[in-house]
JSON list of C-alpha atoms in Angstrom, two decimals:
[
{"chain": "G", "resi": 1, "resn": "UNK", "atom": "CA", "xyz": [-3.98, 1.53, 27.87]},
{"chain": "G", "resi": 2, "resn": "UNK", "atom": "CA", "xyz": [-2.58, -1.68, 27.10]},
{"chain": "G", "resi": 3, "resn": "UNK", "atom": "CA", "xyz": [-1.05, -2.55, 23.78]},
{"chain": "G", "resi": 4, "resn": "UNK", "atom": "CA", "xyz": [-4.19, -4.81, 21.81]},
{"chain": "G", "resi": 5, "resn": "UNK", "atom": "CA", "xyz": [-4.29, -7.24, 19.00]},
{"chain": "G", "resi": 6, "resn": "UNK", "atom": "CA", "xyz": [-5.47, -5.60, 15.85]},
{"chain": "G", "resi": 7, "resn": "UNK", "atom": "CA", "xyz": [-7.29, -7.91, 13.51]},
{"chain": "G", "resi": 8, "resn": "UNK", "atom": "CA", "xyz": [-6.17, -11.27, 13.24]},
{"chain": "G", "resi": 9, "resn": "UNK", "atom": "CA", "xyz": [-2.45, -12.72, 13.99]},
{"chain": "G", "resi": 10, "resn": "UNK", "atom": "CA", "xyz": [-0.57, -14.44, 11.24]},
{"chain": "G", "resi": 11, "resn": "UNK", "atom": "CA", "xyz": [2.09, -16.64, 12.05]},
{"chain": "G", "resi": 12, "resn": "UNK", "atom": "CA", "xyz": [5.62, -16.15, 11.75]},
{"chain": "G", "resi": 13, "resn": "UNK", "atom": "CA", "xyz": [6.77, -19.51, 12.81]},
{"chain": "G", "resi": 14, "resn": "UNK", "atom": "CA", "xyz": [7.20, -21.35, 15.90]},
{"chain": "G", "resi": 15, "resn": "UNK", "atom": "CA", "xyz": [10.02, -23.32, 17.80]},
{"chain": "G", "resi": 16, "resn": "UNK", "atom": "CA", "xyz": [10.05, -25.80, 20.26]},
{"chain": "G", "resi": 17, "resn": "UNK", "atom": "CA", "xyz": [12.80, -25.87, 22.70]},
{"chain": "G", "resi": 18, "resn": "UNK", "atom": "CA", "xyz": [13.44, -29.11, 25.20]},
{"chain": "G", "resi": 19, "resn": "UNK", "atom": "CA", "xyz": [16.16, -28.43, 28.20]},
{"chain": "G", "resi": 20, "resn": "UNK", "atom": "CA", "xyz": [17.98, -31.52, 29.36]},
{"chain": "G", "resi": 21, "resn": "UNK", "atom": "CA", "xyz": [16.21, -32.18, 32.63]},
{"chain": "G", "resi": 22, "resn": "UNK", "atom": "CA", "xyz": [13.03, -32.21, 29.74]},
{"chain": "G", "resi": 23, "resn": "UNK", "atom": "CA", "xyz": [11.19, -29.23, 30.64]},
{"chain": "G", "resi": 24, "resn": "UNK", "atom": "CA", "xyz": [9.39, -27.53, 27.15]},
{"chain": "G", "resi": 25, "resn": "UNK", "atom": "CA", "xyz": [8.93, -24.45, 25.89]},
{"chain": "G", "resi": 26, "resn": "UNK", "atom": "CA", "xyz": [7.18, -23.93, 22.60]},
{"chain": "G", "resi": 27, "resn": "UNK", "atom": "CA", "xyz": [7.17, -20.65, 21.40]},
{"chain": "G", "resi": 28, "resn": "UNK", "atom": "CA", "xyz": [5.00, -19.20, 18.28]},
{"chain": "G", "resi": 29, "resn": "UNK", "atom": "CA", "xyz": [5.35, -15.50, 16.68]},
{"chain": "G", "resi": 30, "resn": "UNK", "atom": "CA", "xyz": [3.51, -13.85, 15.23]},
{"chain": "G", "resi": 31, "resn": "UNK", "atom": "CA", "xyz": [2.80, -10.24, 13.83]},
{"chain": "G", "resi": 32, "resn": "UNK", "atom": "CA", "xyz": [-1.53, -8.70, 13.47]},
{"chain": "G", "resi": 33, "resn": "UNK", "atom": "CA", "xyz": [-2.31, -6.43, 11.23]},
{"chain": "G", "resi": 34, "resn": "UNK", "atom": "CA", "xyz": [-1.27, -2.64, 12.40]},
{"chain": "G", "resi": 35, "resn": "UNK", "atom": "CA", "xyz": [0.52, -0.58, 10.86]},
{"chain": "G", "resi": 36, "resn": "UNK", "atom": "CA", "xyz": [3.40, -0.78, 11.38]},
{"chain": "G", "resi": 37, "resn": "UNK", "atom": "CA", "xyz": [2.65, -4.76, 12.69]},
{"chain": "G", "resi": 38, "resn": "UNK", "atom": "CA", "xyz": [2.92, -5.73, 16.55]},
{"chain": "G", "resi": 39, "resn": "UNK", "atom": "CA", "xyz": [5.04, -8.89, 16.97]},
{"chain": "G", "resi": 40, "resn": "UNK", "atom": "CA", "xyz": [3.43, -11.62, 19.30]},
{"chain": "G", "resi": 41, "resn": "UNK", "atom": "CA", "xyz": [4.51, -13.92, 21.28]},
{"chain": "G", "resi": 42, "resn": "UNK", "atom": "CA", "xyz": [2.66, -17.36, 22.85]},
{"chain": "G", "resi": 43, "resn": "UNK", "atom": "CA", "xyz": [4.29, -19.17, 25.17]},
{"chain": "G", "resi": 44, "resn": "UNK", "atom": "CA", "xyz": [4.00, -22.32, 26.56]},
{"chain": "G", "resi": 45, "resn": "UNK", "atom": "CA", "xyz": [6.20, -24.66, 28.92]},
{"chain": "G", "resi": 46, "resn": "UNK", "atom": "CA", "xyz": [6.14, -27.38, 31.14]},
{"chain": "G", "resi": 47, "resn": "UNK", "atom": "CA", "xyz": [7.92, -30.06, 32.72]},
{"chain": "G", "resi": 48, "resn": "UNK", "atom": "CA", "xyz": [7.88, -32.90, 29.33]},
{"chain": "G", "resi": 49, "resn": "UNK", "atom": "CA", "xyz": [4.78, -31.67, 28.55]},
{"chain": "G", "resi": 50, "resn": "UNK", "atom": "CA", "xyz": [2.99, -28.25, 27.99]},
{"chain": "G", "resi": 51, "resn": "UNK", "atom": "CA", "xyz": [0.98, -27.17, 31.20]},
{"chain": "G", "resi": 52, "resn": "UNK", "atom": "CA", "xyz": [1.06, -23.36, 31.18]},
{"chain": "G", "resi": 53, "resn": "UNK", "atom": "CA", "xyz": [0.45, -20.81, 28.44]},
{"chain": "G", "resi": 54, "resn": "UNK", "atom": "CA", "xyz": [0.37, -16.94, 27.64]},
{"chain": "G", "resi": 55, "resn": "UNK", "atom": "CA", "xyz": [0.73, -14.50, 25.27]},
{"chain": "G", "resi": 56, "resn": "UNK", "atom": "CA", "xyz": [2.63, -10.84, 25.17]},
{"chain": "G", "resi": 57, "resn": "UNK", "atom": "CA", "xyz": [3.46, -8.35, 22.77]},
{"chain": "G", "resi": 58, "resn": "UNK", "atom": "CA", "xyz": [7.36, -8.06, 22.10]},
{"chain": "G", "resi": 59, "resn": "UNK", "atom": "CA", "xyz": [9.95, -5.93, 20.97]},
{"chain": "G", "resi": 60, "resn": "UNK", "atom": "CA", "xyz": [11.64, -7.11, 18.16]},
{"chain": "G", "resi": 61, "resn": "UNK", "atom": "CA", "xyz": [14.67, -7.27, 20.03]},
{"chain": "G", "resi": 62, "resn": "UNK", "atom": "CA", "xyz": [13.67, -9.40, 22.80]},
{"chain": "G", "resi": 63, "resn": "UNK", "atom": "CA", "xyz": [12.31, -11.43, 20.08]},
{"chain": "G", "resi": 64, "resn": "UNK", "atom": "CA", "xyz": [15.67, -11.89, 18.11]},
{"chain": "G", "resi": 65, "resn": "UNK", "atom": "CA", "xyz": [17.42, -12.27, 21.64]},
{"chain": "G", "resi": 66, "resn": "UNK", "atom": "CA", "xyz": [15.49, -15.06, 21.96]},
{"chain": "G", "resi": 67, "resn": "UNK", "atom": "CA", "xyz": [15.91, -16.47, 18.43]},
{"chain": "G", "resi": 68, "resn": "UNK", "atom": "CA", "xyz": [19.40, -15.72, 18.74]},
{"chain": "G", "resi": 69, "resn": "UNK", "atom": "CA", "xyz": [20.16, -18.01, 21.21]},
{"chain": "G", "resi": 70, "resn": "UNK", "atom": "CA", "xyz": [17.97, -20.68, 20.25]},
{"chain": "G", "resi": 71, "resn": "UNK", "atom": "CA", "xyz": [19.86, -20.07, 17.13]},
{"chain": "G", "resi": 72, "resn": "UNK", "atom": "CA", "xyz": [23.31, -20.84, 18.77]},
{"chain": "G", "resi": 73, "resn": "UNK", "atom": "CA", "xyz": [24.18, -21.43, 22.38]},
{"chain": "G", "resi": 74, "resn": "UNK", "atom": "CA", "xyz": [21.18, -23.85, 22.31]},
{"chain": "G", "resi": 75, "resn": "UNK", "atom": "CA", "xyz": [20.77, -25.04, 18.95]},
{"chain": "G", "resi": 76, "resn": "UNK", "atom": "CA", "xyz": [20.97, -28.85, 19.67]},
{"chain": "G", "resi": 77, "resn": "UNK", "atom": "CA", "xyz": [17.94, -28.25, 22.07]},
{"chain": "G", "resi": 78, "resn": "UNK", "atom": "CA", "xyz": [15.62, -26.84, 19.86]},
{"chain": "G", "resi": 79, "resn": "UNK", "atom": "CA", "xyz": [13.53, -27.68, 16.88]},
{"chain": "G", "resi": 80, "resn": "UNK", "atom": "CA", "xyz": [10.47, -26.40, 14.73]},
{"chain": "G", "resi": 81, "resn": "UNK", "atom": "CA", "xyz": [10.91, -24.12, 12.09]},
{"chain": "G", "resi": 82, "resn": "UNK", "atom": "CA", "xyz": [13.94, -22.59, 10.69]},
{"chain": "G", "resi": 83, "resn": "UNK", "atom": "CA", "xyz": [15.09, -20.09, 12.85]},
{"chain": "G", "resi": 84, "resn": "UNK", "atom": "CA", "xyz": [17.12, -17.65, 10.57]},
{"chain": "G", "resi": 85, "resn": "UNK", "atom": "CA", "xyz": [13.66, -17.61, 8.05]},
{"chain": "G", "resi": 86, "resn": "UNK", "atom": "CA", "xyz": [11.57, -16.67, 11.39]},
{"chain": "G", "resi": 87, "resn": "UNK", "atom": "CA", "xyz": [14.70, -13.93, 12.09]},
{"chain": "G", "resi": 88, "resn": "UNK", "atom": "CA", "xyz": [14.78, -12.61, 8.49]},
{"chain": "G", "resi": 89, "resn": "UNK", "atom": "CA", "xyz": [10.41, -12.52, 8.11]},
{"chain": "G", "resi": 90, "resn": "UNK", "atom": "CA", "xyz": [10.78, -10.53, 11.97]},
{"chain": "G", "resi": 91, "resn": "UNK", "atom": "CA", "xyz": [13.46, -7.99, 10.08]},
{"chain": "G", "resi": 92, "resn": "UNK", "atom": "CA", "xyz": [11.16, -7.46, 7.28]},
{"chain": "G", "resi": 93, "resn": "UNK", "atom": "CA", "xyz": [8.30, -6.61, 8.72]},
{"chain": "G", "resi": 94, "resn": "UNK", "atom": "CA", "xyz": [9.72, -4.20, 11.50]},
{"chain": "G", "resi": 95, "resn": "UNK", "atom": "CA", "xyz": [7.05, -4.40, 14.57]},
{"chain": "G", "resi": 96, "resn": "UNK", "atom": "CA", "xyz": [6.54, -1.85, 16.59]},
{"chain": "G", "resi": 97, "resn": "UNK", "atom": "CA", "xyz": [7.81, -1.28, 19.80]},
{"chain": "G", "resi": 98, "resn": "UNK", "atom": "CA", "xyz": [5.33, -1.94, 22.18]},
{"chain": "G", "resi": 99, "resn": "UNK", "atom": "CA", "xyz": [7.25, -0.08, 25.22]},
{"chain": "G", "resi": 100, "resn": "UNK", "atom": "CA", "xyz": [7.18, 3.38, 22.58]},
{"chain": "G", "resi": 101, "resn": "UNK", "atom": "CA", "xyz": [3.95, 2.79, 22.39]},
{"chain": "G", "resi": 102, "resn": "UNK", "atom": "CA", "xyz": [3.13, 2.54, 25.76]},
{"chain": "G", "resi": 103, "resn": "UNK", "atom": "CA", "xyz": [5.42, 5.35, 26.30]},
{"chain": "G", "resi": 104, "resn": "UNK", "atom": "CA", "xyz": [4.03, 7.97, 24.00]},
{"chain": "G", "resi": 105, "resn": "UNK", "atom": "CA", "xyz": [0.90, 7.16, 25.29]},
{"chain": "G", "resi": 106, "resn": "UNK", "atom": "CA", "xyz": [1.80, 7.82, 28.72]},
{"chain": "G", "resi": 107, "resn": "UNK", "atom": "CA", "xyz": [3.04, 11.58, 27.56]},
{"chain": "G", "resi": 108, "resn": "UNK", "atom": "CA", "xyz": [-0.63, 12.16, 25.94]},
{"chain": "G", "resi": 109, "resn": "UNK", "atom": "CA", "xyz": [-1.80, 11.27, 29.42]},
{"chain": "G", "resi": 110, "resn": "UNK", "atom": "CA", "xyz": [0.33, 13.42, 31.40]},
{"chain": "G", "resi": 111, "resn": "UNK", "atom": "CA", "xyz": [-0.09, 16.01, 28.46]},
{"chain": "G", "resi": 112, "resn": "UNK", "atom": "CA", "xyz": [-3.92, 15.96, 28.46]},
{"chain": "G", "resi": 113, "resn": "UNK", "atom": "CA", "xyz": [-3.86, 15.91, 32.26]},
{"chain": "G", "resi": 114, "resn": "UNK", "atom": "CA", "xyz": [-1.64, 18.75, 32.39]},
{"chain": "G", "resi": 115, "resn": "UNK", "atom": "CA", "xyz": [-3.65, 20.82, 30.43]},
{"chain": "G", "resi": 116, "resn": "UNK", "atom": "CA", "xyz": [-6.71, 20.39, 32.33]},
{"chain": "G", "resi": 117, "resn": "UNK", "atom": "CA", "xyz": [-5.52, 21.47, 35.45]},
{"chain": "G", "resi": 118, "resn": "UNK", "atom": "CA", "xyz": [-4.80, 24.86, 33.72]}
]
């Protein structure tokens, strides 16, 4: 089963990050409310202007890869909110990790499935 939104998002912060041949991508995180949270990430990019969107649950890691190098190696392309405060609020709350998830739930599967066939 696919990993869901639970109750409403709130948002962590966003960023908006412009490549020098002016293609976009704004990204937004943000965590619902499980427990522990899930983070979330929206998406969208474009050449100058924003013509594609989505939204996917994230590791934390992937999410502070990202931030990372925003952060540094691309700093001078990027803009929004502060990305260390986005960082430190990601820390704090300690998401979930959607592929555990995903993973535990694919052992209950083979676990339930198993024991039928017996």
């Amino acid at each position: 089963m696919p990993v869901v939104v639970t109750g409403t998002q709130s948002v962590v912060g966003s960023v908006t990050y412009t490549s020098w041949d002016g293609y976009v991508t704004k990204t937004k995180f943000s965590l619902d409310q499980a427990k522990p949270p899930l983070l979330w990430r929206h998406m969208g990019v474009g050449q100058k202007e924003i013509d594609t969107e989505g939204e996917a649950c994230v590791s934390l890691e992937t999410a502070l890869g990202q931030l990372e190098a925003y952060k540094t190696k691309f700093a001078s392309y990027v803009k929004g909110d502060n990305v260390d405060s986005i960082i430190s609020k990601l820390k704090t709350a300690a998401p979930a990790d959607p592929a555990a998830i995903r993973q535990a739930e694919k052992v209950a599967e083979q676990e339930a499935a198993a024991a039928e066939d017996y």
